[in-house]
Amino acid sequence: MVVSKKIVIHFPKRLADQPIISRLVKQFDLEFNILKASITPAEEGLLVLELTGKQSEYEKGMQFLLKTGVEIQSLSQDVTRNEERCTSCGACITICPANAFVLDRKSRLVKFDNEKCVACGLCIKSCPPRAMEVHF
Ligand code: SF4
Ligand code: SF4
């Protein structure tokens, strides 16, 4: 399945001169469209991109981006959790590349932090009771 998603990438100063985007589009065969690019006085970069490609390659690309140390925000999608469905099984904790799920050791409940989510979609397929939902 081909997907097209808009994301915001924040580059810290130490990564501003790295060829991260060219590696992303080459390695994962993604097409990109730059919607906005700017650099702050502190030399941090901000890029708003539309990425199009195969869903599986997009997911791998997001994992690659997160490993480089850039910060990503999703613009076009919001991922939420249906709390009534979640069984706190923990399957999503190791899957999520953005570390948006954390096990609360006291309550043994899995907490979801929507602010960290980059809408890669991995948890939606892997959640056994289908508690994770994507909204466009
Ligand atoms: S995989 Fe689904 S059910 Fe399991 S903890 Fe995560 S959100 Fe909850
Ligand atoms: S879609 Fe799910 S797996 Fe992907 S970043 Fe968001 S919470 Fe993590």
PDB file of C-alpha atoms and ligand atoms in Angstrom:
ATOM      1  CA  MET A   1       0.000   0.000   0.000  1.00  0.00           C
ATOM      2  CA  VAL A   2       1.291   3.464  -0.913  1.00  0.00           C
ATOM      3  CA  VAL A   3       1.041   6.136   1.784  1.00  0.00           C
ATOM      4  CA  SER A   4       1.593   9.865   1.747  1.00  0.00           C
ATOM      5  CA  LYS A   5       2.280  11.617   5.057  1.00  0.00           C
ATOM      6  CA  LYS A   6       3.330  15.047   6.202  1.00  0.00           C
ATOM      7  CA  ILE A   7       5.915  15.260   8.951  1.00  0.00           C
ATOM      8  CA  VAL A   8       7.931  17.944  10.716  1.00  0.00           C
ATOM      9  CA  ILE A   9      11.594  17.163  11.360  1.00  0.00           C
ATOM     10  CA  HIS A  10      13.650  19.116  13.884  1.00  0.00           C
ATOM     11  CA  PHE A  11      17.404  18.846  13.397  1.00  0.00           C
ATOM     12  CA  PRO A  12      19.630  19.676  16.349  1.00  0.00           C
ATOM     13  CA  LYS A  13      22.739  21.735  15.493  1.00  0.00           C
ATOM     14  CA  ARG A  14      25.055  18.681  15.533  1.00  0.00           C
ATOM     15  CA  LEU A  15      22.995  17.028  12.759  1.00  0.00           C
ATOM     16  CA  ALA A  16      22.262  20.091  10.629  1.00  0.00           C
ATOM     17  CA  ASP A  17      24.982  19.286   8.045  1.00  0.00           C
ATOM     18  CA  GLN A  18      24.309  15.526   7.808  1.00  0.00           C
ATOM     19  CA  PRO A  19      22.818  14.087   4.568  1.00  0.00           C
ATOM     20  CA  ILE A  20      19.938  12.479   6.498  1.00  0.00           C
ATOM     21  CA  ILE A  21      17.140  13.263   4.051  1.00  0.00           C
ATOM     22  CA  SER A  22      19.033  12.087   0.987  1.00  0.00           C
ATOM     23  CA  ARG A  23      19.813   8.811   2.778  1.00  0.00           C
ATOM     24  CA  LEU A  24      16.166   8.499   3.822  1.00  0.00           C
ATOM     25  CA  VAL A  25      14.758   8.877   0.325  1.00  0.00           C
ATOM     26  CA  LYS A  26      17.413   6.708  -1.341  1.00  0.00           C
ATOM     27  CA  GLN A  27      17.455   3.876   1.167  1.00  0.00           C
ATOM     28  CA  PHE A  28      13.698   3.575   1.513  1.00  0.00           C
ATOM     29  CA  ASP A  29      12.676   4.605  -1.985  1.00  0.00           C
ATOM     30  CA  LEU A  30      10.490   7.477  -0.786  1.00  0.00           C
ATOM     31  CA  GLU A  31       9.471  10.514  -2.791  1.00  0.00           C
ATOM     32  CA  PHE A  32       9.620  13.788  -0.936  1.00  0.00           C
ATOM     33  CA  ASN A  33       8.238  17.252  -1.267  1.00  0.00           C
ATOM     34  CA  ILE A  34       9.648  20.029   0.924  1.00  0.00           C
ATOM     35  CA  LEU A  35       6.770  22.164   2.205  1.00  0.00           C
ATOM     36  CA  LYS A  36       8.851  24.382   4.460  1.00  0.00           C
ATOM     37  CA  ALA A  37      12.491  24.660   5.501  1.00  0.00           C
ATOM     38  CA  SER A  38      14.034  27.028   8.003  1.00  0.00           C
ATOM     39  CA  ILE A  39      16.973  27.426  10.316  1.00  0.00           C
ATOM     40  CA  THR A  40      16.741  29.079  13.721  1.00  0.00           C
ATOM     41  CA  PRO A  41      19.320  31.542  15.120  1.00  0.00           C
ATOM     42  CA  ALA A  42      20.622  28.653  17.263  1.00  0.00           C
ATOM     43  CA  GLU A  43      21.260  26.824  13.960  1.00  0.00           C
ATOM     44  CA  GLU A  44      18.634  24.199  14.528  1.00  0.00           C
ATOM     45  CA  GLY A  45      16.932  23.090  11.333  1.00  0.00           C
ATOM     46  CA  LEU A  46      13.239  22.588  10.763  1.00  0.00           C
ATOM     47  CA  LEU A  47      11.860  20.817   7.745  1.00  0.00           C
ATOM     48  CA  VAL A  48       8.235  20.124   6.838  1.00  0.00           C
ATOM     49  CA  LEU A  49       8.120  17.248   4.373  1.00  0.00           C
ATOM     50  CA  GLU A  50       5.539  15.255   2.525  1.00  0.00           C
ATOM     51  CA  LEU A  51       6.789  11.693   2.081  1.00  0.00           C
ATOM     52  CA  THR A  52       5.245   9.206  -0.299  1.00  0.00           C
ATOM     53  CA  GLY A  53       6.110   5.559  -0.672  1.00  0.00           C
ATOM     54  CA  LYS A  54       5.301   2.026   0.336  1.00  0.00           C
ATOM     55  CA  GLN A  55       3.857   1.748   3.857  1.00  0.00           C
ATOM     56  CA  SER A  56       6.513  -0.819   4.872  1.00  0.00           C
ATOM     57  CA  GLU A  57       9.350   1.393   3.583  1.00  0.00           C
ATOM     58  CA  TYR A  58       7.839   4.470   5.264  1.00  0.00           C
ATOM     59  CA  GLU A  59       7.810   2.612   8.596  1.00  0.00           C
ATOM     60  CA  LYS A  60      11.456   1.594   8.151  1.00  0.00           C
ATOM     61  CA  GLY A  61      12.304   5.163   7.145  1.00  0.00           C
ATOM     62  CA  MET A  62      10.755   6.532  10.352  1.00  0.00           C
ATOM     63  CA  GLN A  63      12.812   4.082  12.395  1.00  0.00           C
ATOM     64  CA  PHE A  64      15.939   5.201  10.528  1.00  0.00           C
ATOM     65  CA  LEU A  65      15.127   8.884  11.165  1.00  0.00           C
ATOM     66  CA  LEU A  66      14.534   8.358  14.878  1.00  0.00           C
ATOM     67  CA  LYS A  67      17.842   6.499  15.207  1.00  0.00           C
ATOM     68  CA  THR A  68      19.718   9.489  13.751  1.00  0.00           C
ATOM     69  CA  GLY A  69      18.549  11.613  16.683  1.00  0.00           C
ATOM     70  CA  VAL A  70      16.234  14.043  14.871  1.00  0.00           C
ATOM     71  CA  GLU A  71      12.820  14.790  16.355  1.00  0.00           C
ATOM     72  CA  ILE A  72       9.742  14.017  14.298  1.00  0.00           C
ATOM     73  CA  GLN A  73       6.157  15.215  14.566  1.00  0.00           C
ATOM     74  CA  SER A  74       3.326  13.995  12.428  1.00  0.00           C
ATOM     75  CA  LEU A  75       1.213  16.679  10.763  1.00  0.00           C
ATOM     76  CA  SER A  76      -1.436  14.735   8.966  1.00  0.00           C
ATOM     77  CA  GLN A  77      -2.384  12.033  11.407  1.00  0.00           C
ATOM     78  CA  ASP A  78      -3.162  11.552  15.012  1.00  0.00           C
ATOM     79  CA  VAL A  79      -2.857   8.206  16.732  1.00  0.00           C
ATOM     80  CA  THR A  80      -5.014   7.602  19.767  1.00  0.00           C
ATOM     81  CA  ARG A  81      -5.730   4.679  22.020  1.00  0.00           C
ATOM     82  CA  ASN A  82      -9.119   3.276  22.843  1.00  0.00           C
ATOM     83  CA  GLU A  83      -8.580   2.909  26.581  1.00  0.00           C
ATOM     84  CA  GLU A  84     -11.476   0.498  26.956  1.00  0.00           C
ATOM     85  CA  ARG A  85      -9.858  -1.939  24.551  1.00  0.00           C
ATOM     86  CA  CYS A  86      -6.270  -1.767  25.836  1.00  0.00           C
ATOM     87  CA  THR A  87      -5.375  -4.775  27.989  1.00  0.00           C
ATOM     88  CA  SER A  88      -1.884  -3.459  28.889  1.00  0.00           C
ATOM     89  CA  CYS A  89      -0.379  -6.547  27.260  1.00  0.00           C
ATOM     90  CA  GLY A  90       2.796  -4.585  26.477  1.00  0.00           C
ATOM     91  CA  ALA A  91       3.193  -5.757  22.861  1.00  0.00           C
ATOM     92  CA  CYS A  92       3.513  -2.159  21.674  1.00  0.00           C
ATOM     93  CA  ILE A  93       6.335  -1.175  24.041  1.00  0.00           C
ATOM     94  CA  THR A  94       9.209  -2.733  22.097  1.00  0.00           C
ATOM     95  CA  ILE A  95       7.609  -2.112  18.692  1.00  0.00           C
ATOM     96  CA  CYS A  96       7.222   1.660  18.970  1.00  0.00           C
ATOM     97  CA  PRO A  97      10.333   3.404  17.554  1.00  0.00           C
ATOM     98  CA  ALA A  98       9.422   6.637  19.337  1.00  0.00           C
ATOM     99  CA  ASN A  99       9.154   5.107  22.834  1.00  0.00           C
ATOM    100  CA  ALA A 100       5.601   6.367  23.183  1.00  0.00           C
ATOM    101  CA  PHE A 101       4.590   3.444  25.429  1.00  0.00           C
ATOM    102  CA  VAL A 102       5.892   2.942  28.943  1.00  0.00           C
ATOM    103  CA  LEU A 103       5.057   0.319  31.524  1.00  0.00           C
ATOM    104  CA  ASP A 104       4.074   1.885  34.829  1.00  0.00           C
ATOM    105  CA  ARG A 105       5.696  -0.531  37.243  1.00  0.00           C
ATOM    106  CA  LYS A 106       3.395   0.338  40.136  1.00  0.00           C
ATOM    107  CA  SER A 107       0.069  -0.066  38.388  1.00  0.00           C
ATOM    108  CA  ARG A 108       1.369  -2.567  35.739  1.00  0.00           C
ATOM    109  CA  LEU A 109      -0.501  -0.488  33.175  1.00  0.00           C
ATOM    110  CA  VAL A 110       0.971   0.543  29.814  1.00  0.00           C
ATOM    111  CA  LYS A 111       0.857   4.330  29.442  1.00  0.00           C
ATOM    112  CA  PHE A 112       0.655   5.955  26.005  1.00  0.00           C
ATOM    113  CA  ASP A 113       2.220   9.370  25.349  1.00  0.00           C
ATOM    114  CA  ASN A 114       0.594  10.762  22.207  1.00  0.00           C
ATOM    115  CA  GLU A 115       3.093  13.672  22.123  1.00  0.00           C
ATOM    116  CA  LYS A 116       5.953  11.280  21.295  1.00  0.00           C
ATOM    117  CA  CYS A 117       4.046   9.422  18.573  1.00  0.00           C
ATOM    118  CA  VAL A 118       5.267   9.943  14.988  1.00  0.00           C
ATOM    119  CA  ALA A 119       2.324   8.079  13.420  1.00  0.00           C
ATOM    120  CA  CYS A 120       4.468   5.316  11.895  1.00  0.00           C
ATOM    121  CA  GLY A 121       1.531   2.916  12.240  1.00  0.00           C
ATOM    122  CA  LEU A 122       3.451  -0.050  13.655  1.00  0.00           C
ATOM    123  CA  CYS A 123       1.394  -0.359  16.850  1.00  0.00           C
ATOM    124  CA  ILE A 124      -1.891  -0.299  14.960  1.00  0.00           C
ATOM    125  CA  LYS A 125      -1.123  -3.616  13.270  1.00  0.00           C
ATOM    126  CA  SER A 126       0.522  -5.188  16.290  1.00  0.00           C
ATOM    127  CA  CYS A 127      -1.968  -4.405  19.041  1.00  0.00           C
ATOM    128  CA  PRO A 128      -3.854  -7.689  19.681  1.00  0.00           C
ATOM    129  CA  PRO A 129      -7.206  -6.112  20.755  1.00  0.00           C
ATOM    130  CA  ARG A 130      -6.887  -3.346  18.093  1.00  0.00           C
ATOM    131  CA  ALA A 131      -6.864  -0.587  20.689  1.00  0.00           C
ATOM    132  CA  MET A 132      -4.682   1.780  18.647  1.00  0.00           C
ATOM    133  CA  GLU A 133      -6.508   3.962  16.147  1.00  0.00           C
ATOM    134  CA  VAL A 134      -5.359   6.402  13.487  1.00  0.00           C
ATOM    135  CA  HIS A 135      -7.330   9.535  12.629  1.00  0.00           C
ATOM    136  CA  PHE A 136      -6.756  11.513   9.461  1.00  0.00           C
TER     137      PHE A 136
HETATM  138  S1  SF4 B   1      -0.429  -3.604  22.335  1.00  0.00           S
HETATM  139 FE1  SF4 B   1      -2.475  -2.693  22.484  1.00  0.00          FE
HETATM  140  S2  SF4 B   1      -3.450  -3.751  24.188  1.00  0.00           S
HETATM  141 FE2  SF4 B   1      -1.275  -4.131  24.345  1.00  0.00          FE
HETATM  142  S3  SF4 B   1      -0.547  -2.516  25.741  1.00  0.00           S
HETATM  143 FE3  SF4 B   1      -0.271  -1.773  23.654  1.00  0.00          FE
HETATM  144  S4  SF4 B   1      -2.134  -0.590  23.236  1.00  0.00           S
HETATM  145 FE4  SF4 B   1      -2.579  -1.862  25.004  1.00  0.00          FE
HETATM  146  S1  SF4 B   2       2.073   4.924  15.572  1.00  0.00           S
HETATM  147 FE1  SF4 B   2       2.323   3.615  17.366  1.00  0.00          FE
HETATM  148  S2  SF4 B   2       4.317   2.603  17.082  1.00  0.00           S
HETATM  149 FE2  SF4 B   2       4.257   4.365  15.702  1.00  0.00          FE
HETATM  150  S3  SF4 B   2       5.187   6.050  16.856  1.00  0.00           S
HETATM  151 FE3  SF4 B   2       2.975   6.179  17.206  1.00  0.00          FE
HETATM  152  S4  SF4 B   2       2.648   5.041  19.076  1.00  0.00           S
HETATM  153 FE4  SF4 B   2       4.667   4.438  18.318  1.00  0.00          FE
END
